[in-house]
C-alpha cells in the first residue's frame, strides 16, 4: 500500500523505552524503519535504561544508515522516566509510545495513526495489544489465552477488544497530541508500573478524548516462564495499588479480588492451625478455586482447539492471581498502616494526658 502522506504530513515521534531488549528490539526497529510514512516526517527515540547487554550497540549500528533514529539515556531506569526523557526530546505533532518487545506487523502503522488523529480530532489514540505472537511456546500460548479471559484480566479493560470507536483512555491510550503534555503534565516517576494508566487517568479527568483503533494492534510477547509472569503481575499489582492511592475514585473490584482471595487463603490457613472449622474453610476455598480454574482452563483449551494447554492453565491462573494480589497487598498494606498509626497517635497522646 502506497502512503498518501507527503512532506507536509504531521511529524510523528516514536518513543521506545528499553532496558536489556537486545533480543527483540531489532525486530521493532526494522518494522518502524519499513513504514510507508515519509522518512523525514517521523523520528524514533530509543530511551535506554542502562542496559548491560548489547541493546545500545544494536541501536548505534542502525544509526549509521538511519538518520531519524536517536539513542537517549535514562539514568533512573524506570519506564516512566524513560517516557519523560523521550517526551522532553520529542519534535513530533503526535507522540507514540512503543515497547521494545512487541510485534508491529503493518507497514502502514504510522500512516493509520496519523489518519485516526486527523479524522477523529481526538487528543489520544488507543489500540489493542493481543498476546499472540509467532513461534510462541505452549506456556506463552497458555498465558496469552489466560490473560485474554475474564479470569485473567480486568474485564473493564479494552486492550483485547476488536471494536473501534470512542473509548476511555485509561487502559488503551498510547499516542498523544503533543499539546497533551503541556495540558496534563508528564508521567509520574513514582510509578514503576501502570504509569501509562495513571497518566491516562489525568488525561481523562481533563476531558481528553480517545479513539480506539483496532487496526493499530501491536502484538506483545507473553512472559516465557512462570517466574517472569509472577514478577510482571506483582509489578502490575503494586502499580494498580499506587493508582488507587493517588486516584481513589479508580478503586474497582478487579484489582482487589486477587488481594481478597489471597487474604482469605492466608487467613483460613493460619486460623486453621488452631481451629478445625477454619481448616475446613481453607480446604473448601482451595478446592473451589482449583476446580474453577481447571474448568476454565479446559474450556479455553477446547475453544482454542489446543487440548495440550489444558494442564498448564491452573498454574498460570494461580501465578496471575497470587502475584497480582500480593502486589496490591505489598503496596497498600504498609501505606494504610502508616496512615492508621498517624491518625491514632494524637488519640493515644490525648488519652495519656487526661488519664
PDB file of C-alpha atoms in Angstrom, residues 1-4 36 107-108 111-112 115:
ATOM      1  CA  UNK A   1       0.000   0.000   0.000  1.00  0.00           C
ATOM      2  CA  UNK A   2       1.372   3.404  -1.001  1.00  0.00           C
ATOM      3  CA  UNK A   3       1.079   6.112   1.617  1.00  0.00           C
ATOM      4  CA  UNK A   4      -0.946   9.210   0.764  1.00  0.00           C
ATOM      5  CA  UNK A  36       5.458   3.693   4.391  1.00  0.00           C
ATOM      6  CA  UNK A 107       3.885  -1.233   7.270  1.00  0.00           C
ATOM      7  CA  UNK A 108       1.191   1.471   7.291  1.00  0.00           C
ATOM      8  CA  UNK A 111       0.043   6.330   8.322  1.00  0.00           C
ATOM      9  CA  UNK A 112      -3.016   4.835  10.011  1.00  0.00           C
ATOM     10  CA  UNK A 115      -5.276   9.290   9.768  1.00  0.00           C
TER      11      UNK A 115
END
